[in-house]
Amino acid sequence: MDTITTKLSSEEIFNLMKQFITEVIGEEFVEEMDITPESSFTKDLEMDSIEIVSFSEKIKAHFGEQIDFTGWLSSMDLDQLINLNLGMIISYIEECQS
Amino acid sequence: MPIITVNNKSVHIQELNKGAAETIVLVHGMFSNLSVYYFNIAPLLATKCHVVLYDLKSHGMSEKALEGYDLTSMTNDLFALMEVLNLQKVHLGGYSFGGLIALKMAIRFPERINKLAIIEAPDPNDDKTRGIIDEYSREFLEHYVENFTDTTKVKMGKRQMERNHRMYEYLFYQTSIKTDMELEKDFFGSPAIETIKQSTLLLYGTDSNCLNAGKHLDGMIKNASLIAVPGDHNIPIQQPLVIAEALLNFFQEI
């Protein structure tokens, strides 16, 4: 499993998230989007639940035991999941690294 | 992304808490995928048990298949998946069409199933259930999304609509799913259901069109108990924690 231990800056995490999103939904769709930390997964990025599963798997594969991403998601209700944006994930990963 | 080969087809699976003593396998419904369990239900069950989720053929990230949507083929697939994962005996849960697969598993392979949890399995002979399959069209999907997505609160965007449309088109017009389902319409009237001996939990929504199906199963399965949860057919999405806790309590009871 591809795990890392070095601490990433929020910009590095943001770029990594963008890379994962591109891998999940495809470059042709990402080119049309303006992805920012405010982008929400369901409304702005139009990702459906199985794509969010793929995205979560990429985070888990990259960070390994360092973060419990699924555990974090499971504490959210449906409204929170729908409103989840990239900035919230960046903050969570930063917290886990500190 | 864990992909395994089962019966020469690629199957997307997710496993949580591998190594726990007891295993729970969960089966999703038609036109859905394993994400119905992934975010809330599976993580809670995984605090105590090994949890296995998989995408049915042509669903989620599993490989497409032109035929084999009858309950015998679907249970052959699940049996083969258990063999590949070396699962000798599991607790089994299924939602909607996945509930029908779970019932069929308990009938065909009782020695491999410990407890059985059925969530919102519809009667395949119900007009409304089969009507969806008979009447599918692009307009149907748009109407459905427009009128019913407030129950799951998720609005589909254009790209998602296209993806879903492609999946429905494929399943309805290229695969044998319609004729395979037609053949299952007498399943709830079959005496085989009465042979189910497993302790069985039936979870249905108080406002669900399928509640009568739950009552029917409650009458047919000797060792069953029915719990009505506030909500409609979408209870795993509307009440994930209630469903997860009910499942965990049931599977953990001695």
CSV table of N, CA and C in Angstrom, one decimal, chain A residues 33-91:
chain,number,residue,atom,x,y,z
A,33,MET,N,-14.5,22.2,-15.0
A,33,MET,CA,-14.9,22.7,-13.6
A,33,MET,C,-13.8,23.6,-13.0
A,34,ASP,N,-14.3,24.5,-12.2
A,34,ASP,CA,-13.4,25.3,-11.4
A,34,ASP,C,-13.4,24.7,-10.0
A,35,ILE,N,-12.4,23.8,-9.8
A,35,ILE,CA,-12.3,23.2,-8.4
A,35,ILE,C,-11.6,24.1,-7.4
A,36,THR,N,-12.4,24.4,-6.4
A,36,THR,CA,-11.8,25.2,-5.3
A,36,THR,C,-12.1,24.5,-3.9
A,37,PRO,N,-11.4,25.0,-2.9
A,37,PRO,CA,-11.7,24.3,-1.6
A,37,PRO,C,-13.2,24.4,-1.2
A,38,GLU,N,-13.9,25.3,-1.8
A,38,GLU,CA,-15.4,25.5,-1.5
A,38,GLU,C,-16.2,24.5,-2.3
A,39,SER,N,-15.6,23.8,-3.3
A,39,SER,CA,-16.4,22.9,-4.1
A,39,SER,C,-17.0,21.8,-3.3
A,40,SER,N,-18.3,21.6,-3.4
A,40,SER,CA,-19.0,20.5,-2.7
A,40,SER,C,-19.0,19.3,-3.6
A,41,PHE,N,-19.0,18.1,-3.0
A,41,PHE,CA,-18.8,16.9,-3.8
A,41,PHE,C,-20.1,16.6,-4.6
A,42,THR,N,-21.3,16.7,-4.0
A,42,THR,CA,-22.5,16.3,-4.7
A,42,THR,C,-23.0,17.5,-5.6
A,43,LYS,N,-23.0,18.7,-5.1
A,43,LYS,CA,-23.6,19.8,-5.9
A,43,LYS,C,-22.6,20.3,-7.0
A,44,ASP,N,-21.4,20.7,-6.6
A,44,ASP,CA,-20.5,21.3,-7.5
A,44,ASP,C,-19.8,20.3,-8.4
A,45,LEU,N,-19.3,19.2,-7.8
A,45,LEU,CA,-18.5,18.3,-8.5
A,45,LEU,C,-19.4,17.2,-9.1
A,46,GLU,N,-20.7,17.2,-8.7
A,46,GLU,CA,-21.6,16.2,-9.2
A,46,GLU,C,-21.1,14.7,-9.1
A,47,MET,N,-20.5,14.5,-8.0
A,47,MET,CA,-20.0,13.1,-7.8
A,47,MET,C,-21.1,12.3,-7.1
A,48,ASP,N,-21.3,11.1,-7.6
A,48,ASP,CA,-22.3,10.3,-6.9
A,48,ASP,C,-21.7,9.4,-5.9
A,49,SER,N,-22.5,8.6,-5.1
A,49,SER,CA,-22.0,8.0,-4.0
A,49,SER,C,-20.9,7.0,-4.3
A,50,ILE,N,-21.0,6.2,-5.4
A,50,ILE,CA,-20.0,5.2,-5.7
A,50,ILE,C,-18.6,5.9,-6.1
A,51,GLU,N,-18.7,7.1,-6.7
A,51,GLU,CA,-17.5,7.9,-7.0
A,51,GLU,C,-16.9,8.4,-5.7
A,52,ILE,N,-17.7,8.7,-4.7
A,52,ILE,CA,-17.2,9.2,-3.4
A,52,ILE,C,-16.5,8.0,-2.7
A,53,VAL,N,-17.0,6.8,-2.9
A,53,VAL,CA,-16.4,5.6,-2.3
A,53,VAL,C,-15.0,5.4,-3.0
A,54,SER,N,-14.9,5.6,-4.3
A,54,SER,CA,-13.6,5.5,-5.0
A,54,SER,C,-12.6,6.5,-4.5
A,55,PHE,N,-13.1,7.7,-4.3
A,55,PHE,CA,-12.3,8.9,-3.8
A,55,PHE,C,-11.8,8.5,-2.4
A,56,SER,N,-12.7,8.0,-1.5
A,56,SER,CA,-12.3,7.6,-0.1
A,56,SER,C,-11.3,6.6,-0.1
A,57,GLU,N,-11.4,5.6,-1.1
A,57,GLU,CA,-10.4,4.5,-1.1
A,57,GLU,C,-9.0,5.1,-1.5
A,58,LYS,N,-9.0,6.1,-2.4
A,58,LYS,CA,-7.7,6.7,-2.8
A,58,LYS,C,-7.1,7.4,-1.6
A,59,ILE,N,-7.9,8.1,-0.8
A,59,ILE,CA,-7.4,8.8,0.4
A,59,ILE,C,-6.8,7.7,1.4
A,60,LYS,N,-7.6,6.6,1.6
A,60,LYS,CA,-7.1,5.6,2.5
A,60,LYS,C,-5.8,4.9,2.0
A,61,ALA,N,-5.8,4.7,0.7
A,61,ALA,CA,-4.6,4.0,0.2
A,61,ALA,C,-3.4,5.0,0.3
A,62,HIS,N,-3.6,6.3,0.2
A,62,HIS,CA,-2.5,7.2,0.2
A,62,HIS,C,-2.0,7.5,1.7
A,63,PHE,N,-2.9,7.7,2.6
A,63,PHE,CA,-2.5,8.1,3.9
A,63,PHE,C,-2.5,6.9,4.9
A,64,GLY,N,-3.0,5.7,4.5
A,64,GLY,CA,-3.0,4.5,5.3
A,64,GLY,C,-3.5,4.7,6.7
A,65,GLU,N,-2.9,4.2,7.7
A,65,GLU,CA,-3.4,4.3,9.1
A,65,GLU,C,-3.4,5.7,9.7
A,66,GLN,N,-2.7,6.6,9.0
A,66,GLN,CA,-2.5,8.0,9.5
A,66,GLN,C,-3.9,8.6,9.8
A,67,ILE,N,-4.8,8.3,8.9
A,67,ILE,CA,-6.2,8.9,9.1
A,67,ILE,C,-7.3,7.9,8.9
A,68,ASP,N,-8.4,8.1,9.7
A,68,ASP,CA,-9.5,7.2,9.6
A,68,ASP,C,-10.6,7.9,8.8
A,69,PHE,N,-10.4,7.9,7.5
A,69,PHE,CA,-11.3,8.7,6.7
A,69,PHE,C,-12.8,8.2,6.7
A,70,THR,N,-12.9,6.9,6.6
A,70,THR,CA,-14.3,6.3,6.6
A,70,THR,C,-14.9,6.5,7.9
A,71,GLY,N,-14.1,6.4,9.0
A,71,GLY,CA,-14.7,6.6,10.3
A,71,GLY,C,-15.2,8.0,10.5
A,72,TRP,N,-14.4,9.0,9.9
A,72,TRP,CA,-14.8,10.4,10.0
A,72,TRP,C,-16.1,10.6,9.2
A,73,LEU,N,-16.2,10.0,8.0
A,73,LEU,CA,-17.4,10.2,7.2
A,73,LEU,C,-18.6,9.6,7.9
A,74,SER,N,-18.4,8.4,8.6
A,74,SER,CA,-19.5,7.7,9.1
A,74,SER,C,-20.1,8.5,10.3
A,75,SER,N,-19.4,9.5,10.8
A,75,SER,CA,-20.0,10.3,11.9
A,75,SER,C,-20.9,11.4,11.4
A,76,MET,N,-21.0,11.5,10.0
A,76,MET,CA,-21.8,12.5,9.4
A,76,MET,C,-23.2,12.0,9.1
A,77,ASP,N,-24.2,12.9,9.2
A,77,ASP,CA,-25.5,12.5,8.7
A,77,ASP,C,-25.6,12.9,7.2
A,78,LEU,N,-26.7,12.6,6.6
A,78,LEU,CA,-26.9,12.8,5.1
A,78,LEU,C,-26.7,14.2,4.7
A,79,ASP,N,-27.2,15.1,5.5
A,79,ASP,CA,-27.1,16.6,5.1
A,79,ASP,C,-25.6,17.0,5.1
A,80,GLN,N,-24.9,16.5,6.1
A,80,GLN,CA,-23.5,16.9,6.2
A,80,GLN,C,-22.7,16.2,5.0
A,81,LEU,N,-23.0,15.0,4.7
A,81,LEU,CA,-22.4,14.3,3.6
A,81,LEU,C,-22.6,15.1,2.3
A,82,ILE,N,-23.9,15.5,2.1
A,82,ILE,CA,-24.2,16.2,0.9
A,82,ILE,C,-23.5,17.6,0.8
A,83,ASN,N,-23.3,18.2,1.9
A,83,ASN,CA,-22.7,19.5,1.9
A,83,ASN,C,-21.1,19.4,2.1
A,84,LEU,N,-20.6,18.2,2.1
A,84,LEU,CA,-19.2,18.1,2.3
A,84,LEU,C,-18.4,18.8,1.2
A,85,ASN,N,-17.4,19.6,1.6
A,85,ASN,CA,-16.6,20.2,0.5
A,85,ASN,C,-15.2,19.9,0.7
A,86,LEU,N,-14.4,20.2,-0.3
A,86,LEU,CA,-12.9,19.9,-0.3
A,86,LEU,C,-12.2,20.5,0.9
A,87,GLY,N,-12.6,21.8,1.3
A,87,GLY,CA,-11.9,22.5,2.4
A,87,GLY,C,-12.1,21.7,3.7
A,88,MET,N,-13.3,21.1,3.9
A,88,MET,CA,-13.5,20.3,5.1
A,88,MET,C,-12.5,19.1,5.2
A,89,ILE,N,-12.3,18.5,4.1
A,89,ILE,CA,-11.4,17.3,4.0
A,89,ILE,C,-10.0,17.7,4.2
A,90,ILE,N,-9.6,18.9,3.6
A,90,ILE,CA,-8.3,19.4,3.8
A,90,ILE,C,-8.0,19.7,5.3
A,91,SER,N,-9.0,20.3,6.0
A,91,SER,CA,-8.8,20.6,7.4
A,91,SER,C,-8.7,19.3,8.2
